[in-house]
Amino acid sequence: MANFNEDGLKKKLDDLNMSQQSIQTVSLWLIHHKKHAHTVVNVWYRELITATDSRKLTFMYLANDVIQNSKKKGPEYNKEFGSKLGKVFEHLGALRLDEKSLRGLNRLLNVWEDRSVFDADHIKLFKKNLNSPILFGEEIAPRDVIKEKKEKRGRKEREGKKKEKKRRGRDKDKGHGKSKENNSRKRELGGKHDNPQSKKRRDSASDAIQPSTPESRLRRDSEGDLTQFAVSPQSSTPPSDPPEPEQLIEAIQELENAATSDALVREKIANLPDEVSDVNLLNKLQDLAAGRALCDQVEEALSMLEAYNKRLAEEMEARKAVARMLHDYIAFQKDLLAQAEETLEEHRQKQGKVKKVREELKAHLQNLPDISKLPSIRMGGLAPLPSAGDLFT
């Protein structure tokens, strides 16, 4: 993956579009360079401020993807974006954004609130900055504040009805004196028949992880749906930062000196006498001296086995670490391969266009006259032009 620099970041932000592939590709690159989170967020903020109104929602979708997918790797982006989003939503609230952009931004805030991406105070501040009325001359531009309050009130009412229904169900079970086994069976059967609301939530979550077609993506965008850019609980977490090739090679070379490759110790363990591992042979001891000698052998064998088992455990952990590094490295190479294939296809198309221009140019040149074969004016090869009098005689 290319080294980080501000010019490269600006180029990626300039090429950013509303497609899921574009957003996820840039997000993966930013997460890989998370140590530059402060610079990334500052450049992202400056580019968002200067972007056209139609592209501001795309920048917010990118921030959402980076914030949610980088949570398991560290708090860098969450902290840096958190310090800027207050100003961002204040800037967005001061604009006359279209209805689609406003729905998308409010949906984004609801996702952050439901998943506790930011604390309640921050979410409240973001909503206030986004949906606060703004004066345009003598006219106040309305926002979706009333709509948001109605939705919030509706959620509270639905939650209250659900809790009341559960409480009545528990009271009813207690009144009939049913056994715990029957209660557990009812709960198991009840889990198979979810209410329509929970089924709708599951359907929406499954739609978020299904492959998106251009038609479905346009339809979801028109409805302000952010589920295709939000992290679903069923979706796989992104791979960790890939190791450097030198680091991976060094880790594999260290396994050459692992415990399983120590033939000398394994030979010593194989040559231990049977008396140190078989309790039934203790009856063959004849005197105290033989017992003490066997005791020394047992202690020596035990010490050697404990040390070797410790090395084997360390080798097992090292091999697991190498397996994780290989997994991350392979996943990273697959991402690079996909990007390279996309770039190759793009340049092949450009090559085809250039070839077409070349062929047209050759055909055009063949139709042009050869100036070198024309008679020379200086040598008198051409007849003089008629005068004005000759034209009218």
Short mmCIF file of C-alpha atoms in Angstrom, two decimals:
data_model
loop_
_atom_site.label_atom_id
_atom_site.label_comp_id
_atom_site.label_asym_id
_atom_site.label_seq_id
_atom_site.Cartn_x
_atom_site.Cartn_y
_atom_site.Cartn_z
CA MET A 1 0.00 0.00 0.00
CA ALA A 2 1.32 3.43 -0.95
CA ASN A 3 3.03 5.55 1.67
CA PHE A 4 0.97 8.25 3.32
CA ASN A 5 1.17 11.88 2.20
CA GLU A 6 -1.30 14.76 2.14
CA ASP A 7 -1.28 15.09 -1.64
CA GLY A 8 -2.18 11.42 -2.02
CA LEU A 9 -4.97 11.81 0.54
CA LYS A 10 -6.38 14.86 -1.26
CA LYS A 11 -6.31 12.95 -4.55
CA LYS A 12 -8.28 10.06 -3.02
CA LEU A 13 -10.82 12.48 -1.52
CA ASP A 14 -11.19 14.24 -4.88
CA ASP A 15 -11.89 10.89 -6.58
CA LEU A 16 -14.30 9.78 -3.84
CA ASN A 17 -17.84 9.05 -5.01
CA MET A 18 -21.08 7.73 -3.54
CA SER A 19 -20.49 4.08 -4.47
CA GLN A 20 -19.89 1.55 -1.71
CA GLN A 21 -16.70 0.27 -3.35
CA SER A 22 -15.17 3.77 -3.53
CA ILE A 23 -15.97 4.54 0.12
CA GLN A 24 -14.71 1.19 1.44
CA THR A 25 -11.49 1.39 -0.62
CA VAL A 26 -10.58 4.83 0.77
CA SER A 27 -11.67 3.76 4.27
CA LEU A 28 -9.37 0.71 4.19
CA TRP A 29 -6.46 2.92 3.14
CA LEU A 30 -7.14 5.42 5.95
CA ILE A 31 -7.44 2.69 8.59
CA HIS A 32 -4.12 1.25 7.45
CA HIS A 33 -2.53 4.68 8.07
CA LYS A 34 -4.25 5.22 11.43
CA LYS A 35 -1.05 6.61 12.97
CA HIS A 36 -1.66 9.69 10.81
CA ALA A 37 -5.23 10.04 12.12
CA HIS A 38 -4.74 13.68 13.20
CA THR A 39 -3.54 14.77 9.77
CA VAL A 40 -6.18 12.65 8.00
CA VAL A 41 -9.08 14.22 9.91
CA ASN A 42 -7.75 17.76 9.42
CA VAL A 43 -7.41 17.25 5.65
CA TRP A 44 -10.83 15.55 5.53
CA TYR A 45 -12.36 18.54 7.39
CA ARG A 46 -10.82 21.11 5.04
CA GLU A 47 -11.91 19.18 1.94
CA LEU A 48 -15.47 18.77 3.31
CA ILE A 49 -15.80 22.50 3.99
CA THR A 50 -14.77 23.37 0.42
CA ALA A 51 -16.73 20.53 -1.24
CA THR A 52 -20.00 21.14 -3.04
CA ASP A 53 -23.23 20.56 -1.11
CA SER A 54 -23.98 17.42 -3.11
CA ARG A 55 -20.67 15.79 -2.04
CA LYS A 56 -20.80 16.59 1.69
CA LEU A 57 -22.95 13.52 2.45
CA THR A 58 -20.33 11.34 0.73
CA PHE A 59 -17.63 12.72 3.05
CA MET A 60 -19.83 11.92 6.07
CA TYR A 61 -20.39 8.35 4.82
CA LEU A 62 -16.61 7.95 4.57
CA ALA A 63 -16.16 9.22 8.15
CA ASN A 64 -18.85 6.77 9.34
CA ASP A 65 -17.11 3.82 7.67
CA VAL A 66 -13.69 4.75 9.11
CA ILE A 67 -15.02 5.39 12.64
CA GLN A 68 -16.97 2.13 12.92
CA ASN A 69 -14.42 -0.16 11.25
CA SER A 70 -11.45 1.21 13.21
CA LYS A 71 -12.98 0.84 16.68
CA LYS A 72 -11.32 -2.52 17.35
CA LYS A 73 -7.91 -1.24 16.27
CA GLY A 74 -7.73 1.78 18.51
CA PRO A 75 -9.49 5.01 19.51
CA GLU A 76 -7.45 7.31 17.26
CA TYR A 77 -10.07 8.06 14.64
CA ASN A 78 -12.96 8.14 17.10
CA LYS A 79 -11.10 10.75 19.14
CA GLU A 80 -9.99 12.87 16.18
CA PHE A 81 -13.36 12.84 14.42
CA GLY A 82 -15.13 13.52 17.71
CA SER A 83 -13.21 16.77 18.10
CA LYS A 84 -14.22 17.96 14.60
CA LEU A 85 -17.78 16.70 14.11
CA GLY A 86 -19.31 19.44 16.25
CA LYS A 87 -18.00 22.08 13.83
CA VAL A 88 -18.86 19.87 10.86
CA PHE A 89 -22.54 19.55 11.80
CA GLU A 90 -22.65 23.25 12.61
CA HIS A 91 -21.35 23.93 9.09
CA LEU A 92 -23.84 21.48 7.55
CA GLY A 93 -26.70 22.99 9.56
CA ALA A 94 -25.89 26.44 8.15
CA LEU A 95 -26.41 25.21 4.56
CA ARG A 96 -29.60 24.80 2.58
CA LEU A 97 -29.10 21.09 2.00
CA ASP A 98 -31.64 19.12 -0.01
CA GLU A 99 -34.10 16.73 1.62
CA LYS A 100 -32.10 13.63 0.67
CA SER A 101 -28.92 14.91 2.34
CA LEU A 102 -30.78 15.91 5.51
CA ARG A 103 -32.44 12.50 5.78
CA GLY A 104 -29.08 10.79 5.28
CA LEU A 105 -27.35 12.88 7.96
CA ASN A 106 -30.15 12.35 10.50
CA ARG A 107 -30.15 8.62 9.75
CA LEU A 108 -26.38 8.62 10.32
CA LEU A 109 -26.83 10.25 13.74
CA ASN A 110 -29.52 7.70 14.67
CA VAL A 111 -27.13 4.84 13.77
CA TRP A 112 -24.40 6.39 15.94
CA GLU A 113 -26.87 6.80 18.80
CA ASP A 114 -28.20 3.22 18.58
CA ARG A 115 -24.67 1.74 18.44
CA SER A 116 -23.17 4.13 21.02
CA VAL A 117 -20.48 5.27 18.62
CA PHE A 118 -20.41 8.57 20.55
CA ASP A 119 -21.88 9.38 23.93
CA ALA A 120 -25.38 10.83 24.28
CA ASP A 121 -24.15 14.39 24.91
CA HIS A 122 -22.16 14.46 21.68
CA ILE A 123 -25.06 13.02 19.66
CA LYS A 124 -27.41 15.61 21.18
CA LEU A 125 -24.99 18.40 20.25
CA PHE A 126 -24.59 17.07 16.68
CA LYS A 127 -28.38 16.92 16.18
CA LYS A 128 -28.81 20.39 17.62
CA ASN A 129 -26.16 21.86 15.31
CA LEU A 130 -27.58 20.08 12.26
CA ASN A 131 -31.29 20.71 12.77
CA SER A 132 -31.28 24.16 14.36
CA PRO A 133 -33.42 26.72 12.43
CA ILE A 134 -31.41 29.23 10.39
CA LEU A 135 -32.46 32.74 9.39
CA PHE A 136 -32.52 33.56 5.70
CA GLY A 137 -33.57 37.25 5.59
CA GLU A 138 -36.92 37.37 7.37
CA GLU A 139 -37.65 33.70 6.79
CA ILE A 140 -36.75 30.76 9.05
CA ALA A 141 -35.72 27.61 7.22
CA PRO A 142 -37.51 24.60 8.82
CA ARG A 143 -35.58 21.48 9.78
CA ASP A 144 -36.57 17.95 10.68
CA VAL A 145 -36.71 18.66 14.40
CA ILE A 146 -40.42 17.87 14.73
CA LYS A 147 -39.99 14.70 12.71
CA GLU A 148 -37.08 13.56 14.89
CA LYS A 149 -39.10 14.20 18.07
CA LYS A 150 -42.02 12.20 16.73
CA GLU A 151 -39.76 9.29 15.81
CA LYS A 152 -38.09 9.38 19.22
CA ARG A 153 -41.48 9.53 20.98
CA GLY A 154 -42.70 6.64 18.85
CA ARG A 155 -39.65 4.53 19.78
CA LYS A 156 -40.22 5.20 23.48
CA GLU A 157 -43.89 4.25 23.19
CA ARG A 158 -43.05 1.01 21.37
CA GLU A 159 -40.42 0.13 23.99
CA GLY A 160 -42.91 0.84 26.78
CA LYS A 161 -45.56 -1.38 25.18
CA LYS A 162 -43.02 -4.15 24.72
CA LYS A 163 -41.94 -4.00 28.39
CA GLU A 164 -45.59 -3.97 29.53
CA LYS A 165 -46.33 -7.00 27.37
CA LYS A 166 -43.38 -8.92 28.84
CA ARG A 167 -44.44 -7.99 32.40
CA ARG A 168 -47.98 -9.22 31.79
CA GLY A 169 -46.62 -12.45 30.33
CA ARG A 170 -44.50 -13.08 33.44
CA ASP A 171 -47.43 -12.34 35.76
CA LYS A 172 -49.63 -14.70 33.77
CA ASP A 173 -47.06 -17.50 34.02
CA LYS A 174 -46.77 -17.02 37.77
CA GLY A 175 -50.58 -17.03 38.19
CA HIS A 176 -50.94 -20.39 36.46
CA GLY A 177 -48.05 -21.87 38.46
CA LYS A 178 -46.27 -23.36 35.49
CA SER A 179 -43.02 -25.20 35.96
CA LYS A 180 -39.62 -23.86 34.97
CA GLU A 181 -39.35 -26.47 32.25
CA ASN A 182 -42.57 -25.31 30.60
CA ASN A 183 -41.48 -21.69 30.91
CA SER A 184 -38.14 -22.42 29.23
CA ARG A 185 -39.94 -24.34 26.48
CA LYS A 186 -42.27 -21.39 25.91
CA ARG A 187 -39.34 -19.02 25.69
CA GLU A 188 -37.65 -21.30 23.16
CA LEU A 189 -40.82 -21.53 21.09
CA GLY A 190 -41.41 -17.81 21.48
CA GLY A 191 -37.98 -17.07 20.03
CA LYS A 192 -39.08 -18.68 16.77
CA HIS A 193 -42.05 -16.30 16.40
CA ASP A 194 -40.70 -12.81 16.60
CA ASN A 195 -42.97 -9.83 16.37
CA PRO A 196 -43.17 -7.99 13.03
CA GLN A 197 -41.02 -5.15 14.32
CA SER A 198 -38.04 -7.39 15.18
CA LYS A 199 -38.51 -9.26 11.89
CA LYS A 200 -38.38 -5.92 10.08
CA ARG A 201 -35.16 -5.00 11.89
CA ARG A 202 -33.60 -8.34 10.90
CA ASP A 203 -34.70 -7.90 7.31
CA SER A 204 -33.17 -4.44 7.20
CA ALA A 205 -29.93 -5.80 8.68
CA SER A 206 -29.82 -8.65 6.14
CA ASP A 207 -30.42 -6.16 3.34
CA ALA A 208 -27.43 -4.19 4.56
CA ILE A 209 -25.04 -7.10 4.03
CA GLN A 210 -26.47 -8.32 0.72
CA PRO A 211 -24.57 -7.40 -2.47
CA SER A 212 -25.88 -4.10 -3.73
CA THR A 213 -26.90 -3.57 -7.33
CA PRO A 214 -26.92 -0.10 -8.90
CA GLU A 215 -30.73 -0.05 -8.80
CA SER A 216 -30.96 -1.07 -5.13
CA ARG A 217 -28.19 1.34 -4.16
CA LEU A 218 -29.96 4.24 -5.87
CA ARG A 219 -33.21 3.28 -4.15
CA ARG A 220 -31.55 3.15 -0.72
CA ASP A 221 -29.80 6.44 -1.33
CA SER A 222 -33.10 8.09 -2.22
CA GLU A 223 -34.54 6.84 1.06
CA GLY A 224 -31.57 8.03 3.09
CA ASP A 225 -30.59 4.49 4.12
CA LEU A 226 -27.09 4.18 5.57
CA THR A 227 -27.13 0.49 6.32
CA GLN A 228 -24.87 -0.33 3.38
CA PHE A 229 -22.13 1.84 4.90
CA ALA A 230 -22.69 0.92 8.59
CA VAL A 231 -21.03 -2.04 10.26
CA SER A 232 -23.47 -4.90 10.69
CA PRO A 233 -23.08 -7.37 13.60
CA GLN A 234 -23.10 -10.21 11.05
CA SER A 235 -20.44 -8.62 8.84
CA SER A 236 -16.86 -9.74 9.15
CA THR A 237 -14.42 -7.44 10.87
CA PRO A 238 -11.68 -5.96 8.71
CA PRO A 239 -8.21 -7.55 8.91
CA SER A 240 -5.53 -6.08 11.13
CA ASP A 241 -2.64 -4.03 9.84
CA PRO A 242 -0.58 -6.29 7.55
CA PRO A 243 2.99 -7.02 8.68
CA GLU A 244 5.98 -5.86 6.72
CA PRO A 245 7.56 -8.58 4.52
CA GLU A 246 10.80 -8.43 6.54
CA GLN A 247 8.89 -8.87 9.79
CA LEU A 248 6.97 -11.87 8.40
CA ILE A 249 10.17 -13.50 7.07
CA GLU A 250 11.91 -13.02 10.42
CA ALA A 251 8.98 -14.61 12.30
CA ILE A 252 9.01 -17.64 9.97
CA GLN A 253 12.79 -18.03 10.27
CA GLU A 254 12.52 -18.04 14.07
CA LEU A 255 10.29 -21.11 13.82
CA GLU A 256 13.27 -23.04 12.42
CA ASN A 257 14.76 -23.03 15.94
CA ALA A 258 11.49 -24.10 17.58
CA ALA A 259 11.21 -26.87 20.17
CA THR A 260 9.92 -29.44 17.67
CA SER A 261 13.18 -29.00 15.70
CA ASP A 262 15.40 -29.74 18.73
CA ALA A 263 16.37 -33.32 17.95
CA LEU A 264 18.87 -33.53 20.83
CA VAL A 265 16.28 -32.92 23.58
CA ARG A 266 13.77 -35.20 21.91
CA GLU A 267 16.37 -37.97 21.81
CA LYS A 268 17.14 -37.49 25.51
CA ILE A 269 13.42 -37.75 26.35
CA ALA A 270 13.07 -40.87 24.21
CA ASN A 271 16.04 -42.50 25.98
CA LEU A 272 14.71 -41.95 29.51
CA PRO A 273 14.49 -45.21 31.46
CA ASP A 274 11.11 -46.81 31.90
CA GLU A 275 11.38 -46.52 35.69
CA VAL A 276 10.85 -42.72 35.61
CA SER A 277 7.43 -43.03 33.93
CA ASP A 278 6.04 -46.38 35.09
CA VAL A 279 4.78 -46.59 38.67
CA ASN A 280 4.51 -50.38 38.55
CA LEU A 281 8.31 -50.70 38.30
CA LEU A 282 8.80 -49.15 41.76
CA ASN A 283 8.30 -52.61 43.29
CA LYS A 284 11.66 -53.66 41.84
CA LEU A 285 13.59 -51.26 44.10
CA GLN A 286 15.82 -53.30 46.40
CA ASP A 287 17.46 -50.76 48.68
CA LEU A 288 17.54 -47.11 49.72
CA ALA A 289 20.48 -46.24 47.46
CA ALA A 290 18.64 -47.47 44.37
CA GLY A 291 15.57 -45.47 45.44
CA ARG A 292 17.58 -42.26 45.84
CA ALA A 293 19.25 -42.78 42.47
CA LEU A 294 15.84 -43.25 40.83
CA CYS A 295 14.58 -40.14 42.63
CA ASP A 296 17.40 -38.09 41.13
CA GLN A 297 16.60 -39.47 37.69
CA VAL A 298 12.92 -38.59 38.11
CA GLU A 299 13.74 -35.02 39.19
CA GLU A 300 16.09 -34.58 36.25
CA ALA A 301 13.53 -35.99 33.81
CA LEU A 302 10.78 -33.81 35.30
CA SER A 303 12.89 -30.67 34.99
CA MET A 304 13.79 -31.49 31.39
CA LEU A 305 10.15 -32.21 30.47
CA GLU A 306 8.87 -29.01 32.12
CA ALA A 307 11.39 -26.92 30.22
CA TYR A 308 10.59 -28.69 26.94
CA ASN A 309 6.82 -28.37 27.45
CA LYS A 310 7.28 -24.65 28.10
CA ARG A 311 9.18 -24.32 24.84
CA LEU A 312 6.46 -26.25 23.03
CA ALA A 313 3.80 -23.90 24.44
CA GLU A 314 5.82 -20.88 23.32
CA GLU A 315 6.22 -22.45 19.89
CA MET A 316 2.46 -22.98 19.66
CA GLU A 317 1.80 -19.30 20.45
CA ALA A 318 4.47 -18.24 17.95
CA ARG A 319 2.90 -20.38 15.24
CA LYS A 320 -0.52 -18.90 16.00
CA ALA A 321 0.97 -15.41 15.71
CA VAL A 322 2.57 -16.32 12.38
CA ALA A 323 -0.76 -17.75 11.20
CA ARG A 324 -2.49 -14.47 12.08
CA MET A 325 0.24 -12.48 10.32
CA LEU A 326 -0.11 -14.66 7.22
CA HIS A 327 -3.90 -14.24 7.30
CA ASP A 328 -3.62 -10.45 7.53
CA TYR A 329 -0.89 -10.34 4.89
CA ILE A 330 -2.90 -12.49 2.46
CA ALA A 331 -6.03 -10.39 3.04
CA PHE A 332 -3.97 -7.24 2.43
CA GLN A 333 -2.51 -8.70 -0.78
CA LYS A 334 -6.02 -9.62 -1.96
CA ASP A 335 -7.10 -6.01 -1.43
CA LEU A 336 -4.08 -4.81 -3.38
CA LEU A 337 -4.84 -7.35 -6.10
CA ALA A 338 -8.42 -6.09 -6.40
CA GLN A 339 -7.19 -2.50 -6.62
CA ALA A 340 -4.55 -3.48 -9.19
CA GLU A 341 -7.14 -5.31 -11.30
CA GLU A 342 -9.43 -2.30 -11.17
CA THR A 343 -6.58 0.03 -12.16
CA LEU A 344 -5.52 -2.35 -14.94
CA GLU A 345 -9.04 -2.46 -16.36
CA GLU A 346 -9.28 1.32 -16.20
CA HIS A 347 -5.99 1.76 -18.06
CA ARG A 348 -6.93 -0.89 -20.60
CA GLN A 349 -10.00 1.14 -21.42
CA LYS A 350 -7.85 4.25 -21.75
CA GLN A 351 -5.44 2.32 -23.98
CA GLY A 352 -8.31 1.27 -26.21
CA LYS A 353 -9.44 4.88 -26.55
CA VAL A 354 -5.89 6.02 -27.42
CA LYS A 355 -5.59 3.25 -30.05
CA LYS A 356 -8.87 4.35 -31.58
CA VAL A 357 -7.62 7.95 -31.77
CA ARG A 358 -4.40 6.73 -33.39
CA GLU A 359 -6.31 4.79 -36.05
CA GLU A 360 -8.55 7.76 -36.78
CA LEU A 361 -5.51 10.01 -37.00
CA LYS A 362 -3.77 7.66 -39.46
CA ALA A 363 -6.86 7.53 -41.64
CA HIS A 364 -7.12 11.33 -41.54
CA LEU A 365 -3.46 11.77 -42.49
CA GLN A 366 -3.84 9.44 -45.46
CA ASN A 367 -6.63 11.63 -46.86
CA LEU A 368 -4.53 14.80 -46.65
CA PRO A 369 -2.67 15.89 -49.83
CA ASP A 370 1.10 15.47 -50.06
CA ILE A 371 2.41 19.05 -50.17
CA SER A 372 5.83 17.91 -51.42
CA LYS A 373 4.28 16.70 -54.69
CA LEU A 374 2.56 20.01 -55.48
CA PRO A 375 4.22 22.34 -58.07
CA SER A 376 6.53 24.91 -56.53
CA ILE A 377 5.27 28.49 -56.62
CA ARG A 378 8.80 29.90 -56.67
CA MET A 379 9.78 27.85 -59.74
CA GLY A 380 6.76 29.05 -61.73
CA GLY A 381 5.00 25.75 -61.66
CA LEU A 382 1.59 27.32 -61.10
CA ALA A 383 -0.23 29.64 -63.50
CA PRO A 384 -0.73 33.19 -62.21
CA LEU A 385 -4.10 34.05 -60.77
CA PRO A 386 -6.43 36.02 -63.11
CA SER A 387 -6.78 39.74 -62.49
CA ALA A 388 -10.01 41.45 -61.58
CA GLY A 389 -10.39 42.73 -65.15
CA ASP A 390 -10.00 39.24 -66.63
CA LEU A 391 -12.79 37.98 -64.43
CA PHE A 392 -15.36 40.36 -66.00
CA THR A 393 -14.30 40.26 -69.65
#
